[in-house]
């Protein structure tokens, strides 16, 4: 079974702090994704990565950056946390091929910025 | 614009009845894929079913089937004989290819399904 592990289930940070959300997958998947989930808005793609050191902006990348130094690890960075980044963050991974391979999700990190 | 739409924010259904959750999409790409995910109150995202745009048959997985109507651009999820454990949030998602040729999934806003005993 694919396992996607997010390092924290709950996180509370102060406005202006630099925040790191970590995600590790154990199935040698090429693709990794960061989404945020907000009520009424569904899941929105922040960034994704299709290879080590390769990344692409999603639909809402402003205020975020990412790092993928190793294939199994994909980090989401909030350079200067703001209250509007309070949300549930979901990491996911998938095989590069065949096209249509499902995303496997971690359990999420609920981030509160005060 | 490429987008995916779920118009039912919430649904209440009697146990053992069939349920149809609506999903419409918009894309000009001839090659795409459609997914359904279930998110129970525990928060995990569970993959249910997949339909490729070139698949001739509607996808089925146990009690789940996908009513794929390509001309109407709809991909409704049908759950037969609903159970209390089906109460959850359901998301429809579309596989798209980015401007740089990479695969990504875009999700709808979800439908909260509640099964009534």
PDB file of C-alpha atoms in Angstrom:
ATOM      1  CA  UNK A   1       0.000   0.000   0.000  1.00  0.00           C
ATOM      2  CA  UNK A   2       1.208   3.498  -0.833  1.00  0.00           C
ATOM      3  CA  UNK A   3       1.939   5.552   2.202  1.00  0.00           C
ATOM      4  CA  UNK A   4       2.068   9.339   2.118  1.00  0.00           C
ATOM      5  CA  UNK A   5       3.088  10.801   5.445  1.00  0.00           C
ATOM      6  CA  UNK A   6       2.700  14.404   6.488  1.00  0.00           C
ATOM      7  CA  UNK A   7       4.907  15.302   9.416  1.00  0.00           C
ATOM      8  CA  UNK A   8       2.319  17.214  11.469  1.00  0.00           C
ATOM      9  CA  UNK A   9      -1.420  16.734  11.902  1.00  0.00           C
ATOM     10  CA  UNK A  10      -1.934  20.105  13.599  1.00  0.00           C
ATOM     11  CA  UNK A  11       0.262  23.189  13.536  1.00  0.00           C
ATOM     12  CA  UNK A  12      -0.174  26.625  15.081  1.00  0.00           C
ATOM     13  CA  UNK A  13       2.101  29.435  13.903  1.00  0.00           C
ATOM     14  CA  UNK A  14       2.288  33.185  14.300  1.00  0.00           C
ATOM     15  CA  UNK A  15       1.882  35.740  11.533  1.00  0.00           C
ATOM     16  CA  UNK A  16       5.201  36.400   9.798  1.00  0.00           C
ATOM     17  CA  UNK A  17       6.801  33.081  10.751  1.00  0.00           C
ATOM     18  CA  UNK A  18       8.429  30.881   8.140  1.00  0.00           C
ATOM     19  CA  UNK A  19       6.579  27.559   8.071  1.00  0.00           C
ATOM     20  CA  UNK A  20       7.674  24.227   6.649  1.00  0.00           C
ATOM     21  CA  UNK A  21       5.189  21.457   5.879  1.00  0.00           C
ATOM     22  CA  UNK A  22       6.857  18.145   5.129  1.00  0.00           C
ATOM     23  CA  UNK A  23       5.579  15.233   3.074  1.00  0.00           C
ATOM     24  CA  UNK A  24       7.191  11.854   2.435  1.00  0.00           C
ATOM     25  CA  UNK A  25       5.999   9.037   0.171  1.00  0.00           C
ATOM     26  CA  UNK A  26       7.356   5.519   0.126  1.00  0.00           C
ATOM     27  CA  UNK A  27       6.365   4.247  -3.332  1.00  0.00           C
ATOM     28  CA  UNK A  28       8.928   5.860  -5.619  1.00  0.00           C
ATOM     29  CA  UNK A  29       6.273   8.068  -7.234  1.00  0.00           C
ATOM     30  CA  UNK A  30       7.451  10.676  -9.716  1.00  0.00           C
ATOM     31  CA  UNK A  31       4.673  13.211  -9.104  1.00  0.00           C
ATOM     32  CA  UNK A  32       3.963  14.992  -5.842  1.00  0.00           C
ATOM     33  CA  UNK A  33       1.375  17.671  -5.123  1.00  0.00           C
ATOM     34  CA  UNK A  34       0.393  20.185  -2.476  1.00  0.00           C
ATOM     35  CA  UNK A  35      -3.247  21.229  -2.146  1.00  0.00           C
ATOM     36  CA  UNK A  36      -5.100  23.350   0.346  1.00  0.00           C
ATOM     37  CA  UNK A  37      -8.679  22.532   1.305  1.00  0.00           C
ATOM     38  CA  UNK A  38     -11.129  25.191   2.454  1.00  0.00           C
ATOM     39  CA  UNK A  39     -14.895  24.818   3.075  1.00  0.00           C
ATOM     40  CA  UNK A  40     -16.893  25.584  -0.037  1.00  0.00           C
ATOM     41  CA  UNK A  41     -13.769  25.842  -2.197  1.00  0.00           C
ATOM     42  CA  UNK A  42     -12.773  22.196  -2.464  1.00  0.00           C
ATOM     43  CA  UNK A  43      -9.116  21.349  -3.043  1.00  0.00           C
ATOM     44  CA  UNK A  44      -6.963  23.923  -4.757  1.00  0.00           C
ATOM     45  CA  UNK A  45      -3.557  23.086  -6.207  1.00  0.00           C
ATOM     46  CA  UNK A  46      -0.680  25.138  -4.832  1.00  0.00           C
ATOM     47  CA  UNK A  47       2.392  23.550  -6.414  1.00  0.00           C
ATOM     48  CA  UNK A  48       3.369  20.236  -7.872  1.00  0.00           C
ATOM     49  CA  UNK A  49       6.576  18.459  -8.777  1.00  0.00           C
ATOM     50  CA  UNK A  50       7.156  15.906 -11.521  1.00  0.00           C
ATOM     51  CA  UNK A  51      10.784  15.086 -10.734  1.00  0.00           C
ATOM     52  CA  UNK A  52      13.530  15.858  -8.251  1.00  0.00           C
ATOM     53  CA  UNK A  53      14.299  19.584  -8.215  1.00  0.00           C
ATOM     54  CA  UNK A  54      11.503  20.151 -10.768  1.00  0.00           C
ATOM     55  CA  UNK A  55       8.364  22.048  -9.859  1.00  0.00           C
ATOM     56  CA  UNK A  56       5.451  23.803 -11.431  1.00  0.00           C
ATOM     57  CA  UNK A  57       3.014  26.378 -10.083  1.00  0.00           C
ATOM     58  CA  UNK A  58      -0.543  25.308  -9.494  1.00  0.00           C
ATOM     59  CA  UNK A  59      -3.583  27.524  -9.333  1.00  0.00           C
ATOM     60  CA  UNK A  60      -2.769  29.431  -6.122  1.00  0.00           C
ATOM     61  CA  UNK A  61       1.031  29.595  -5.667  1.00  0.00           C
ATOM     62  CA  UNK A  62       1.210  33.118  -4.213  1.00  0.00           C
ATOM     63  CA  UNK A  63       2.786  33.163  -0.754  1.00  0.00           C
ATOM     64  CA  UNK A  64       4.156  29.631  -1.072  1.00  0.00           C
ATOM     65  CA  UNK A  65       7.269  27.918  -2.334  1.00  0.00           C
ATOM     66  CA  UNK A  66       8.297  24.268  -2.516  1.00  0.00           C
ATOM     67  CA  UNK A  67      11.375  22.116  -2.368  1.00  0.00           C
ATOM     68  CA  UNK A  68      12.030  18.642  -3.720  1.00  0.00           C
ATOM     69  CA  UNK A  69      15.642  17.646  -3.085  1.00  0.00           C
ATOM     70  CA  UNK A  70      14.895  13.920  -2.931  1.00  0.00           C
ATOM     71  CA  UNK A  71      12.305  11.918  -4.845  1.00  0.00           C
ATOM     72  CA  UNK A  72      10.422  10.813  -1.747  1.00  0.00           C
ATOM     73  CA  UNK A  73      10.184  14.194  -0.035  1.00  0.00           C
ATOM     74  CA  UNK A  74       8.223  17.303  -1.028  1.00  0.00           C
ATOM     75  CA  UNK A  75       8.166  20.328   1.253  1.00  0.00           C
ATOM     76  CA  UNK A  76       5.772  23.262   1.216  1.00  0.00           C
ATOM     77  CA  UNK A  77       7.173  26.530   2.542  1.00  0.00           C
ATOM     78  CA  UNK A  78       5.205  29.531   3.719  1.00  0.00           C
ATOM     79  CA  UNK A  79       7.819  32.278   3.552  1.00  0.00           C
ATOM     80  CA  UNK A  80       5.918  34.641   5.866  1.00  0.00           C
ATOM     81  CA  UNK A  81       2.749  33.093   7.205  1.00  0.00           C
ATOM     82  CA  UNK A  82      -0.434  35.133   7.113  1.00  0.00           C
ATOM     83  CA  UNK A  83      -3.850  34.521   8.656  1.00  0.00           C
ATOM     84  CA  UNK A  84      -5.383  33.840   5.232  1.00  0.00           C
ATOM     85  CA  UNK A  85      -3.128  30.793   4.979  1.00  0.00           C
ATOM     86  CA  UNK A  86      -4.997  29.129   7.818  1.00  0.00           C
ATOM     87  CA  UNK A  87      -6.246  25.974   6.131  1.00  0.00           C
ATOM     88  CA  UNK A  88      -6.014  22.205   5.765  1.00  0.00           C
ATOM     89  CA  UNK A  89      -3.015  21.260   3.631  1.00  0.00           C
ATOM     90  CA  UNK A  90      -3.000  17.963   1.758  1.00  0.00           C
ATOM     91  CA  UNK A  91       0.009  16.325   0.147  1.00  0.00           C
ATOM     92  CA  UNK A  92      -0.408  13.686  -2.566  1.00  0.00           C
ATOM     93  CA  UNK A  93       1.716  11.567  -4.866  1.00  0.00           C
ATOM     94  CA  UNK A  94       1.165   9.579  -8.059  1.00  0.00           C
ATOM     95  CA  UNK A  95       3.028   7.530 -10.596  1.00  0.00           C
ATOM     96  CA  UNK A  96       4.271   9.402 -13.656  1.00  0.00           C
ATOM     97  CA  UNK A  97       2.684   6.829 -15.930  1.00  0.00           C
ATOM     98  CA  UNK A  98       0.314   5.474 -16.959  1.00  0.00           C
ATOM     99  CA  UNK A  99      -1.652   8.670 -17.307  1.00  0.00           C
ATOM    100  CA  UNK A 100      -4.650   8.435 -15.021  1.00  0.00           C
ATOM    101  CA  UNK A 101      -2.838   6.903 -12.084  1.00  0.00           C
ATOM    102  CA  UNK A 102      -4.748   8.032  -9.002  1.00  0.00           C
ATOM    103  CA  UNK A 103      -3.362  10.425  -6.434  1.00  0.00           C
ATOM    104  CA  UNK A 104      -2.580   8.977  -3.022  1.00  0.00           C
ATOM    105  CA  UNK A 105      -3.094  11.460  -0.219  1.00  0.00           C
ATOM    106  CA  UNK A 106      -1.595  12.020   3.188  1.00  0.00           C
ATOM    107  CA  UNK A 107      -3.838  12.646   6.189  1.00  0.00           C
ATOM    108  CA  UNK A 108      -3.441  16.386   6.014  1.00  0.00           C
ATOM    109  CA  UNK A 109      -1.956  19.143   8.160  1.00  0.00           C
ATOM    110  CA  UNK A 110      -4.349  21.604   9.731  1.00  0.00           C
ATOM    111  CA  UNK A 111      -2.437  24.875   9.953  1.00  0.00           C
ATOM    112  CA  UNK A 112      -3.656  27.784  12.054  1.00  0.00           C
ATOM    113  CA  UNK A 113      -1.911  31.135  11.694  1.00  0.00           C
ATOM    114  CA  UNK A 114      -2.636  33.573  14.508  1.00  0.00           C
TER     115      UNK A 114
ATOM    116  CA  UNK B   1     -11.202  27.679 -19.232  1.00  0.00           C
ATOM    117  CA  UNK B   2     -10.676  24.204 -17.839  1.00  0.00           C
ATOM    118  CA  UNK B   3     -12.857  23.656 -14.832  1.00  0.00           C
ATOM    119  CA  UNK B   4     -14.885  21.116 -12.946  1.00  0.00           C
ATOM    120  CA  UNK B   5     -18.249  21.825 -11.316  1.00  0.00           C
ATOM    121  CA  UNK B   6     -20.225  20.105  -8.580  1.00  0.00           C
ATOM    122  CA  UNK B   7     -23.542  21.896  -8.142  1.00  0.00           C
ATOM    123  CA  UNK B   8     -24.870  19.971  -5.126  1.00  0.00           C
ATOM    124  CA  UNK B   9     -23.305  21.262  -1.895  1.00  0.00           C
ATOM    125  CA  UNK B  10     -25.238  18.701   0.147  1.00  0.00           C
ATOM    126  CA  UNK B  11     -27.560  15.729  -0.275  1.00  0.00           C
ATOM    127  CA  UNK B  12     -29.646  13.632   2.091  1.00  0.00           C
ATOM    128  CA  UNK B  13     -30.548  10.101   0.975  1.00  0.00           C
ATOM    129  CA  UNK B  14     -32.403   7.250   2.656  1.00  0.00           C
ATOM    130  CA  UNK B  15     -30.333   4.174   3.413  1.00  0.00           C
ATOM    131  CA  UNK B  16     -30.469   1.482   0.695  1.00  0.00           C
ATOM    132  CA  UNK B  17     -31.511   3.961  -1.991  1.00  0.00           C
ATOM    133  CA  UNK B  18     -29.311   4.701  -5.008  1.00  0.00           C
ATOM    134  CA  UNK B  19     -27.503   8.047  -5.109  1.00  0.00           C
ATOM    135  CA  UNK B  20     -26.327  10.140  -8.046  1.00  0.00           C
ATOM    136  CA  UNK B  21     -23.739  12.845  -7.431  1.00  0.00           C
ATOM    137  CA  UNK B  22     -23.401  15.351 -10.259  1.00  0.00           C
ATOM    138  CA  UNK B  23     -20.176  16.482 -11.890  1.00  0.00           C
ATOM    139  CA  UNK B  24     -19.722  18.516 -15.048  1.00  0.00           C
ATOM    140  CA  UNK B  25     -16.446  19.555 -16.603  1.00  0.00           C
ATOM    141  CA  UNK B  26     -15.094  21.836 -19.248  1.00  0.00           C
ATOM    142  CA  UNK B  27     -11.942  21.258 -21.251  1.00  0.00           C
ATOM    143  CA  UNK B  28     -10.822  21.583 -24.855  1.00  0.00           C
ATOM    144  CA  UNK B  29      -8.218  18.852 -24.438  1.00  0.00           C
ATOM    145  CA  UNK B  30      -9.401  15.628 -26.167  1.00  0.00           C
ATOM    146  CA  UNK B  31      -7.379  13.540 -23.702  1.00  0.00           C
ATOM    147  CA  UNK B  32      -8.445  13.837 -20.087  1.00  0.00           C
ATOM    148  CA  UNK B  33      -9.452  11.717 -17.142  1.00  0.00           C
ATOM    149  CA  UNK B  34     -12.069  11.972 -14.441  1.00  0.00           C
ATOM    150  CA  UNK B  35     -11.744  10.777 -10.856  1.00  0.00           C
ATOM    151  CA  UNK B  36     -14.009  10.517  -7.855  1.00  0.00           C
ATOM    152  CA  UNK B  37     -12.714  10.663  -4.293  1.00  0.00           C
ATOM    153  CA  UNK B  38     -14.457  10.133  -0.963  1.00  0.00           C
ATOM    154  CA  UNK B  39     -13.473  12.057   2.160  1.00  0.00           C
ATOM    155  CA  UNK B  40     -15.056  10.734   5.381  1.00  0.00           C
ATOM    156  CA  UNK B  41     -15.096  12.803   8.558  1.00  0.00           C
ATOM    157  CA  UNK B  42     -11.672  11.368   9.444  1.00  0.00           C
ATOM    158  CA  UNK B  43     -10.264  13.516   6.622  1.00  0.00           C
ATOM    159  CA  UNK B  44      -8.499  10.894   4.519  1.00  0.00           C
ATOM    160  CA  UNK B  45      -9.019  11.057   0.742  1.00  0.00           C
ATOM    161  CA  UNK B  46     -10.066   7.713  -0.705  1.00  0.00           C
ATOM    162  CA  UNK B  47      -9.868   7.072  -4.454  1.00  0.00           C
ATOM    163  CA  UNK B  48     -13.109   5.516  -5.742  1.00  0.00           C
ATOM    164  CA  UNK B  49     -13.185   5.340  -9.529  1.00  0.00           C
ATOM    165  CA  UNK B  50     -11.550   6.596 -12.739  1.00  0.00           C
ATOM    166  CA  UNK B  51     -12.805   7.218 -16.277  1.00  0.00           C
ATOM    167  CA  UNK B  52     -10.558   8.065 -19.223  1.00  0.00           C
ATOM    168  CA  UNK B  53     -11.900  10.228 -22.020  1.00  0.00           C
ATOM    169  CA  UNK B  54     -11.268   7.491 -24.579  1.00  0.00           C
ATOM    170  CA  UNK B  55     -12.759   4.668 -22.504  1.00  0.00           C
ATOM    171  CA  UNK B  56     -15.683   3.101 -24.348  1.00  0.00           C
ATOM    172  CA  UNK B  57     -17.391   1.651 -21.303  1.00  0.00           C
ATOM    173  CA  UNK B  58     -18.545   3.436 -18.176  1.00  0.00           C
ATOM    174  CA  UNK B  59     -16.270   2.619 -15.247  1.00  0.00           C
ATOM    175  CA  UNK B  60     -17.575   0.476 -12.399  1.00  0.00           C
ATOM    176  CA  UNK B  61     -16.034  -0.481  -9.046  1.00  0.00           C
ATOM    177  CA  UNK B  62     -18.292  -2.532  -6.806  1.00  0.00           C
ATOM    178  CA  UNK B  63     -21.237  -0.328  -5.752  1.00  0.00           C
ATOM    179  CA  UNK B  64     -19.741   2.675  -7.567  1.00  0.00           C
ATOM    180  CA  UNK B  65     -20.295   3.439 -11.223  1.00  0.00           C
ATOM    181  CA  UNK B  66     -19.507   6.470 -13.284  1.00  0.00           C
ATOM    182  CA  UNK B  67     -22.203   7.709 -15.672  1.00  0.00           C
ATOM    183  CA  UNK B  68     -19.958   9.240 -18.336  1.00  0.00           C
ATOM    184  CA  UNK B  69     -21.770  11.362 -20.925  1.00  0.00           C
ATOM    185  CA  UNK B  70     -19.063  12.845 -23.094  1.00  0.00           C
ATOM    186  CA  UNK B  71     -21.260  15.048 -25.278  1.00  0.00           C
ATOM    187  CA  UNK B  72     -22.806  16.606 -22.180  1.00  0.00           C
ATOM    188  CA  UNK B  73     -19.417  16.792 -20.425  1.00  0.00           C
ATOM    189  CA  UNK B  74     -20.765  15.111 -17.362  1.00  0.00           C
ATOM    190  CA  UNK B  75     -19.289  12.382 -15.155  1.00  0.00           C
ATOM    191  CA  UNK B  76     -21.826  11.613 -12.451  1.00  0.00           C
ATOM    192  CA  UNK B  77     -21.046   9.142  -9.670  1.00  0.00           C
ATOM    193  CA  UNK B  78     -23.734   6.569  -8.946  1.00  0.00           C
ATOM    194  CA  UNK B  79     -23.705   4.704  -5.635  1.00  0.00           C
ATOM    195  CA  UNK B  80     -26.066   1.758  -5.555  1.00  0.00           C
ATOM    196  CA  UNK B  81     -27.759   0.533  -2.367  1.00  0.00           C
ATOM    197  CA  UNK B  82     -26.379   3.293  -0.137  1.00  0.00           C
ATOM    198  CA  UNK B  83     -25.043   2.481   3.324  1.00  0.00           C
ATOM    199  CA  UNK B  84     -24.546   4.592   6.448  1.00  0.00           C
ATOM    200  CA  UNK B  85     -20.790   4.386   5.848  1.00  0.00           C
ATOM    201  CA  UNK B  86     -21.252   6.243   2.556  1.00  0.00           C
ATOM    202  CA  UNK B  87     -21.861   9.464   4.490  1.00  0.00           C
ATOM    203  CA  UNK B  88     -18.905  11.636   3.497  1.00  0.00           C
ATOM    204  CA  UNK B  89     -17.715  14.458   1.280  1.00  0.00           C
ATOM    205  CA  UNK B  90     -17.324  13.450  -2.372  1.00  0.00           C
ATOM    206  CA  UNK B  91     -15.021  15.187  -4.813  1.00  0.00           C
ATOM    207  CA  UNK B  92     -14.923  14.984  -8.579  1.00  0.00           C
ATOM    208  CA  UNK B  93     -11.562  15.733 -10.199  1.00  0.00           C
ATOM    209  CA  UNK B  94     -10.224  16.108 -13.715  1.00  0.00           C
ATOM    210  CA  UNK B  95      -6.767  15.190 -14.961  1.00  0.00           C
ATOM    211  CA  UNK B  96      -5.336  17.940 -17.073  1.00  0.00           C
ATOM    212  CA  UNK B  97      -2.033  18.528 -18.787  1.00  0.00           C
ATOM    213  CA  UNK B  98      -0.357  21.763 -17.794  1.00  0.00           C
ATOM    214  CA  UNK B  99       1.156  24.257 -20.229  1.00  0.00           C
ATOM    215  CA  UNK B 100       4.499  22.554 -19.592  1.00  0.00           C
ATOM    216  CA  UNK B 101       3.175  19.082 -20.418  1.00  0.00           C
ATOM    217  CA  UNK B 102       2.840  17.798 -16.864  1.00  0.00           C
ATOM    218  CA  UNK B 103      -0.123  16.024 -15.363  1.00  0.00           C
ATOM    219  CA  UNK B 104      -2.165  17.625 -12.599  1.00  0.00           C
ATOM    220  CA  UNK B 105      -5.598  17.137 -11.026  1.00  0.00           C
ATOM    221  CA  UNK B 106      -8.179  19.878 -10.627  1.00  0.00           C
ATOM    222  CA  UNK B 107     -10.934  19.269  -8.076  1.00  0.00           C
ATOM    223  CA  UNK B 108     -14.524  20.390  -7.768  1.00  0.00           C
ATOM    224  CA  UNK B 109     -15.929  21.981  -4.617  1.00  0.00           C
ATOM    225  CA  UNK B 110     -17.431  18.729  -3.369  1.00  0.00           C
ATOM    226  CA  UNK B 111     -20.820  17.329  -2.317  1.00  0.00           C
ATOM    227  CA  UNK B 112     -21.545  16.378   1.268  1.00  0.00           C
ATOM    228  CA  UNK B 113     -23.632  13.200   1.251  1.00  0.00           C
ATOM    229  CA  UNK B 114     -25.586  12.178   4.342  1.00  0.00           C
ATOM    230  CA  UNK B 115     -27.262   8.770   4.468  1.00  0.00           C
ATOM    231  CA  UNK B 116     -30.334   8.676   6.706  1.00  0.00           C
ATOM    232  CA  UNK B 117     -31.141   5.404   8.511  1.00  0.00           C
TER     233      UNK B 117
END
